[in-house]
Coordinates of C-alpha atoms and ligand atoms in Angstrom, one line a residue:
E95 CA -57.8 6.4 -10.3
A96 CA -54.7 4.9 -8.6
E97 CA -51.4 6.2 -9.7
A98 CA -49.5 3.8 -11.9
Q99 CA -46.8 2.1 -9.8
W100 CA -43.3 1.9 -11.2
V101 CA -39.7 1.6 -10.1
L102 CA -36.7 3.2 -11.7
T103 CA -33.2 1.9 -10.7
A104 CA -29.6 2.6 -11.2
T105 CA -26.5 0.7 -10.1
G106 CA -22.9 1.8 -9.7
R107 CA -19.6 0.6 -8.3
S108 CA -16.9 2.7 -6.6
P109 CA -13.5 1.6 -5.4
T110 CA -11.9 2.7 -2.1
N111 CA -8.8 4.9 -1.9
I112 CA -5.7 4.9 0.3
A113 CA -4.3 8.3 1.3
V114 CA -0.5 8.7 0.9
I115 CA -0.8 12.3 2.3
K116 CA -3.4 12.0 5.0
Y117 CA -6.6 13.9 5.7
W118 CA -7.0 14.2 9.5
G119 CA -8.9 17.1 11.1
K120 CA -11.8 19.3 10.0
R121 CA -12.1 23.1 10.1
D122 CA -15.9 22.8 9.6
E123 CA -17.6 19.6 10.9
A124 CA -21.0 20.1 9.2
L125 CA -19.6 20.8 5.7
I126 CA -16.7 18.4 6.2
L127 CA -13.9 20.9 5.3
P128 CA -10.4 19.6 6.1
V129 CA -7.5 21.4 7.7
N130 CA -5.1 20.3 4.9
D131 CA -4.9 19.0 1.4
S132 CA -4.6 15.2 0.9
I133 CA -3.5 12.9 -1.8
S134 CA -4.6 9.3 -2.4
V135 CA -4.4 6.4 -4.8
T136 CA -7.7 4.8 -5.9
L137 CA -7.7 1.0 -5.8
D138 CA -8.8 -1.4 -8.5
P139 CA -12.6 -1.8 -8.0
D140 CA -12.3 -5.6 -8.3
H141 CA -10.7 -5.8 -4.9
L142 CA -12.1 -3.2 -2.6
S143 CA -15.3 -1.5 -3.7
A144 CA -18.9 -0.6 -2.9
T145 CA -21.7 -1.6 -5.2
T146 CA -24.9 0.4 -4.8
T147 CA -28.3 0.1 -6.3
V148 CA -30.8 3.0 -5.9
A149 CA -34.4 2.7 -6.7
A150 CA -37.1 5.4 -6.9
S151 CA -40.9 4.7 -6.9
P152 CA -44.0 6.6 -6.0
A153 CA -44.9 3.5 -4.0
F154 CA -42.0 4.2 -1.5
P155 CA -43.4 6.2 1.5
S156 CA -39.9 7.2 2.8
D157 CA -36.1 7.0 2.0
R158 CA -34.5 3.8 3.3
M159 CA -31.1 2.2 3.1
W160 CA -29.6 -1.2 3.6
L161 CA -25.9 -1.8 4.0
N162 CA -24.7 -5.3 3.4
G163 CA -28.3 -6.5 3.7
K164 CA -29.0 -4.8 7.0
E165 CA -31.2 -1.7 7.2
I166 CA -29.5 1.3 8.6
A167 CA -30.9 4.6 9.8
L168 CA -30.8 7.5 7.3
S169 CA -31.3 10.0 10.1
G170 CA -27.7 11.2 10.2
G171 CA -27.1 14.5 8.5
R172 CA -24.6 13.1 6.0
F173 CA -27.0 10.9 3.9
Q174 CA -29.5 13.8 4.0
S175 CA -26.9 16.2 2.7
C176 CA -25.9 14.0 -0.2
L177 CA -29.5 13.2 -1.1
R178 CA -30.5 16.9 -0.9
E179 CA -27.6 18.1 -3.0
I180 CA -28.3 15.5 -5.7
R181 CA -32.1 16.1 -5.7
K182 CA -31.4 19.8 -6.2
R183 CA -29.6 19.0 -9.4
A184 CA -32.0 16.3 -10.7
R185 CA -33.2 16.6 -14.3
D186 CA -36.0 15.1 -16.4
V187 CA -35.8 11.4 -16.8
E188 CA -37.6 9.4 -19.5
D189 CA -37.6 5.6 -19.8
E190 CA -39.4 4.9 -23.0
K191 CA -39.4 1.2 -22.7
K192 CA -41.1 1.3 -19.3
G193 CA -43.2 4.3 -20.3
I194 CA -42.0 6.3 -17.3
K195 CA -41.5 10.1 -17.3
V196 CA -40.2 11.9 -14.3
K197 CA -40.1 15.7 -14.4
K198 CA -37.2 17.3 -12.6
E199 CA -39.5 18.9 -10.0
D200 CA -41.0 15.4 -9.3
W201 CA -37.7 14.2 -7.7
E202 CA -38.4 16.3 -4.6
K203 CA -41.4 14.1 -3.8
L204 CA -40.0 10.7 -4.9
H205 CA -38.4 8.6 -2.2
V206 CA -35.5 6.3 -2.8
H207 CA -34.5 2.8 -1.5
I208 CA -30.7 2.3 -1.5
A209 CA -28.9 -1.1 -1.2
S210 CA -25.2 -1.0 -0.8
Y211 CA -22.6 -3.9 -0.5
N212 CA -18.9 -3.7 0.4
N213 CA -16.7 -6.5 -0.8
F214 CA -14.4 -6.0 2.3
P215 CA -14.8 -5.5 6.1
T216 CA -16.8 -2.4 7.0
A217 CA -15.2 0.1 9.4
A218 CA -12.0 -1.9 9.9
G219 CA -10.0 1.1 8.7
L220 CA -10.2 0.1 5.1
A221 CA -12.0 3.3 4.0
S222 CA -15.4 1.7 3.6
S223 CA -17.1 5.1 3.9
A224 CA -15.0 6.5 1.1
A225 CA -16.2 3.9 -1.4
G226 CA -19.8 4.0 0.0
F227 CA -20.5 7.7 -0.2
A228 CA -18.7 8.1 -3.6
C229 CA -20.9 5.3 -4.9
L230 CA -24.1 6.6 -3.4
V231 CA -23.6 10.1 -4.9
F232 CA -22.5 8.7 -8.3
T233 CA -25.4 6.3 -8.5
L234 CA -28.0 8.8 -7.3
G235 CA -26.7 11.2 -9.9
K236 CA -27.1 8.5 -12.5
L237 CA -30.7 7.7 -11.4
M238 CA -31.7 11.4 -11.4
N239 CA -29.9 12.3 -14.6
V240 CA -27.6 14.8 -12.9
N241 CA -25.3 16.4 -15.4
E242 CA -22.7 17.9 -13.0
D243 CA -18.9 17.5 -13.6
Y244 CA -16.8 15.2 -11.4
G245 CA -15.5 18.0 -9.3
E246 CA -19.0 19.0 -8.3
L247 CA -19.9 15.3 -7.6
S248 CA -16.7 15.0 -5.5
S249 CA -17.8 18.0 -3.5
I250 CA -21.2 16.4 -2.8
A251 CA -19.5 13.1 -1.9
R252 CA -17.3 15.0 0.5
Q253 CA -20.4 16.0 2.5
G254 CA -21.0 12.2 3.1
S255 CA -17.5 11.4 4.2
G256 CA -14.4 13.5 3.6
S257 CA -12.3 10.8 2.0
A258 CA -15.2 9.9 -0.3
C259 CA -14.5 12.9 -2.5
R260 CA -11.3 11.3 -3.7
S261 CA -13.0 8.0 -4.8
I262 CA -14.8 9.8 -7.6
Y263 CA -11.7 9.4 -9.8
G264 CA -9.2 6.6 -10.5
G265 CA -5.4 7.0 -10.4
F266 CA -3.8 9.5 -8.0
V267 CA -6.2 12.1 -6.7
K268 CA -5.7 15.4 -4.7
W269 CA -8.4 16.7 -2.4
C270 CA -7.9 20.5 -2.4
M271 CA -9.0 21.8 1.0
G272 CA -10.3 25.0 -0.5
K273 CA -10.4 28.5 1.0
N274 CA -14.1 29.3 1.0
D275 CA -16.3 29.0 4.1
D276 CA -19.2 27.4 2.1
G277 CA -17.0 24.5 0.9
S278 CA -17.7 25.4 -2.8
D279 CA -13.9 25.0 -3.6
S280 CA -13.2 22.0 -1.4
M281 CA -13.2 19.2 -4.0
A282 CA -11.0 16.5 -5.5
V283 CA -9.1 16.7 -8.8
Q284 CA -7.3 13.8 -10.6
L285 CA -3.6 14.2 -10.7
V286 CA -2.9 11.3 -13.1
D287 CA -5.1 8.5 -14.2
E288 CA -4.7 4.8 -13.4
S289 CA -2.5 4.0 -16.4
H290 CA 0.2 6.6 -15.4
W291 CA 2.1 4.5 -12.9
D292 CA 0.8 0.9 -13.4
D293 CA 4.0 -0.8 -12.1
L294 CA 3.0 -0.1 -8.6
V295 CA 1.4 -3.0 -6.7
I296 CA -0.6 -2.4 -3.5
I297 CA -0.8 -5.2 -0.9
I298 CA -3.2 -4.9 2.0
A299 CA -2.3 -7.0 4.9
V300 CA -5.4 -7.4 7.0
V301 CA -4.0 -7.4 10.6
S302 CA -7.5 -7.4 12.0
S303 CA -10.9 -7.2 10.4
K304 CA -12.6 -6.2 13.7
Q305 CA -14.4 -2.9 13.8
K306 CA -12.1 -0.1 15.0
E307 CA -12.6 1.4 18.5
T308 CA -12.4 5.0 17.6
S309 CA -14.3 6.2 14.6
S310 CA -12.4 8.6 12.3
T311 CA -15.0 11.3 12.8
S312 CA -14.8 11.4 16.6
G313 CA -11.0 10.7 16.5
M314 CA -10.3 13.7 14.3
R315 CA -12.6 15.9 16.4
D316 CA -10.6 15.0 19.5
T317 CA -7.4 15.7 17.6
V318 CA -8.5 19.1 16.5
E319 CA -9.5 20.0 20.0
T320 CA -6.5 18.8 21.8
S321 CA -3.4 18.2 19.7
P322 CA -0.9 21.1 19.4
L323 CA 1.1 19.0 16.9
L324 CA -1.9 19.0 14.4
Q325 CA -1.5 22.8 13.8
Y326 CA 2.1 22.3 13.0
R327 CA 1.4 19.4 10.7
A328 CA -1.4 21.1 8.8
Q329 CA 0.2 24.5 8.4
T330 CA 3.9 23.8 8.2
V331 CA 4.5 20.2 7.1
V332 CA 1.7 19.1 4.7
P333 CA 1.8 22.0 2.2
G334 CA 5.4 21.2 1.3
R335 CA 4.8 17.5 1.2
I336 CA 1.8 17.9 -1.1
L337 CA 4.1 19.7 -3.7
K338 CA 6.8 17.1 -3.4
M339 CA 4.3 14.2 -3.6
E340 CA 2.7 15.7 -6.8
D341 CA 6.2 15.8 -8.3
A342 CA 7.1 12.3 -7.2
I343 CA 3.9 11.0 -8.8
K344 CA 4.2 12.9 -12.0
N345 CA 7.9 11.7 -12.4
R346 CA 7.2 8.2 -11.1
N347 CA 10.0 8.8 -8.6
F348 CA 9.5 5.8 -6.3
E349 CA 12.2 6.8 -3.8
S350 CA 10.6 10.2 -3.1
F351 CA 7.1 8.7 -3.2
A352 CA 8.0 6.0 -0.6
R353 CA 9.8 8.4 1.8
L354 CA 6.9 10.9 1.7
T355 CA 4.2 8.2 2.1
C356 CA 5.9 6.5 5.1
A357 CA 6.7 9.8 6.8
D358 CA 3.2 11.1 6.4
S359 CA 1.6 7.9 7.8
N360 CA 3.9 8.1 10.8
Q361 CA 3.1 11.8 11.4
F362 CA -0.6 11.0 11.2
H363 CA -0.2 8.4 13.9
A364 CA 2.0 10.7 15.9
V365 CA -0.8 13.3 15.8
C366 CA -3.2 10.6 17.0
L367 CA -0.8 9.9 19.9
D368 CA -0.7 13.6 20.6
T369 CA -4.5 13.6 21.0
S370 CA -6.0 13.6 24.5
P371 CA -6.9 10.9 25.3
P372 CA -4.4 9.3 22.9
I373 CA -5.7 7.3 19.9
F374 CA -4.0 4.0 19.1
Y375 CA -4.8 2.7 15.7
M376 CA -1.8 0.5 15.1
N377 CA -1.0 -2.6 17.1
D378 CA 2.1 -4.7 17.7
T379 CA 1.7 -6.4 14.3
S380 CA 1.5 -3.1 12.6
H381 CA 4.7 -2.0 14.3
R382 CA 6.5 -5.2 13.3
I383 CA 5.5 -4.7 9.7
I384 CA 6.9 -1.1 9.8
S385 CA 10.2 -2.4 11.2
L386 CA 10.3 -5.1 8.5
V387 CA 9.9 -2.7 5.7
E388 CA 12.2 -0.1 7.2
K389 CA 15.0 -2.7 7.5
W390 CA 14.4 -4.0 4.0
N391 CA 14.5 -0.6 2.5
H392 CA 17.7 0.3 4.4
A393 CA 19.3 -2.9 3.2
E394 CA 18.4 -2.3 -0.4
G395 CA 19.9 1.2 -0.3
T396 CA 16.9 2.8 -1.9
P397 CA 13.2 2.2 -0.9
Q398 CA 11.5 -0.7 -2.6
V399 CA 8.3 -0.7 -0.5
A400 CA 6.2 2.0 1.1
Y401 CA 3.9 1.5 4.0
T402 CA 0.9 3.4 5.1
F403 CA -1.7 2.8 7.9
D404 CA -5.1 4.4 8.2
A405 CA -7.5 4.5 11.2
G406 CA -6.9 0.9 12.0
P407 CA -4.0 -1.7 12.3
N408 CA -4.1 -2.9 8.7
A409 CA -1.0 -2.4 6.7
V410 CA -1.1 -1.0 3.1
L411 CA 2.2 -1.8 1.4
I412 CA 3.0 -0.3 -2.0
A413 CA 5.7 -2.1 -3.9
R414 CA 7.5 -0.5 -6.8
N415 CA 6.8 -3.5 -9.1
R416 CA 5.4 -7.0 -9.2
K417 CA 8.7 -8.7 -8.6
T418 CA 9.1 -6.7 -5.3
A419 CA 5.5 -7.4 -4.4
S420 CA 6.0 -11.1 -4.6
L421 CA 9.1 -10.8 -2.4
V422 CA 7.0 -8.8 0.1
L423 CA 4.3 -11.5 0.2
Q424 CA 6.9 -14.1 0.8
R425 CA 8.5 -12.1 3.6
L426 CA 5.1 -11.5 5.2
L427 CA 4.3 -15.2 5.2
Y428 CA 7.7 -16.0 6.6
C429 CA 7.4 -13.4 9.4
F430 CA 3.8 -14.1 10.1
P431 CA 3.3 -17.8 9.4
P432 CA -0.4 -18.8 9.5
Q433 CA -1.2 -20.3 12.9
E434 CA -4.5 -21.5 14.1
N435 CA -4.4 -20.0 17.5
D436 CA -2.9 -16.6 16.4
L437 CA -5.7 -14.8 14.6
D438 CA -3.7 -11.6 14.0
S439 CA -0.8 -13.4 12.3
Y440 CA -3.1 -15.7 10.5
M441 CA -5.1 -12.8 9.0
V442 CA -1.9 -11.2 7.7
G443 CA -1.1 -14.4 5.8
D444 CA -4.6 -15.3 4.8
K445 CA -6.2 -12.1 3.7
S446 CA -3.4 -10.3 1.9
I447 CA -5.0 -8.8 -1.2
L448 CA -2.9 -8.4 -4.2
S449 CA -4.2 -5.8 -6.6
Ligands
2P0_176 C1 -7.5 9.6 4.8 N1 -8.6 8.8 6.9 O1 -7.0 10.6 4.3 C2 -7.5 9.6 6.3 C3 -6.3 8.9 6.8 C4 -8.2 7.9 7.9 C5 -6.7 8.1 8.0 O2 -10.1 9.9 5.7 O3 -15.4 12.2 9.2 O4 -14.0 8.4 7.1 O5 -16.3 10.8 7.3 O6 -14.8 12.8 6.9 O7 -13.2 10.3 5.6 C6 -11.0 8.6 7.4 O8 -11.9 9.6 7.6 O9 -13.9 10.8 7.9 C7 -9.9 9.2 6.6 P1 -15.1 11.7 7.8 P2 -13.3 9.7 6.9 O10 -7.9 8.6 4.1

């Protein structure tokens, strides 16, 4: 008798996160263990997020995945690591309405189909892998009735993409690098939830939505192998910054928060420049945005806006409140007026996302 065919599905959504103390460099490539702690803020999922549906059925002969409607290979070790770690923790699932019962040992044999969508440009330095892997792990966990706490889930998401471990939580999040060689203590913790500092407004100025030239993974590998500055940053600078940043966040001290955020973004890009061959993620427009913010903050006496740039030219500006944010947008539109023949400037004006 043919086996009854059925499909079980689960859907989840995860926002992306923006690091204010950057992760750059791994001490273990396979397990994705970083050379320093990092701190990030998770965005509102309405603006930048991944939505993933996972389906399991005895009718599926293999695991498959589609990203934004296009099938992608699951051969890379990272998907396999996440799938394996979640499958290991799978439990019995019973759907009474559909009359489906899956025993925990059955999950080893069941294949999954995964469909994921980003509501923002993939790989333009807007942390699409962070939202993507956090969402994949969370949604697979939901499908397979995994009962692990968020710390454990973050440690699994880390094996998909380092920054993904921080997207498991909202608010401000710290990824603790951990000490163990097996990665068991390298996981994210929530510092404060999203309601703690809700005056902050994050503006993302999309300078270019083109795919970046150097992927984060290969970029940080080159940095670890060639940059003498990275060792100094990871061992001497970041530990102190992490403590100060935690304090700034807990006390909602914007001045300290902004100084640390800008300094850490600049040091991350300095480390990229110290890599051989050098990695350029920012462009002229990025540099002009930095100057604009630096001049503004200097004129105000105390910082009103923080900037941070990831592995791409797009600016993330963090304003201390809504009033400042609207002034920032006005200033950006004034300095980068939309022009038909100037795509870079146009994008800044056109695609600013106010969250
Ligand atoms: C961060 N970035 O802390 C830093 C700042 C980019 C600049 O995490 O190799 O995609 O998958 O662990 O997480 C981008 O790196 O790299 C990143 P993998 P990931 O957000």
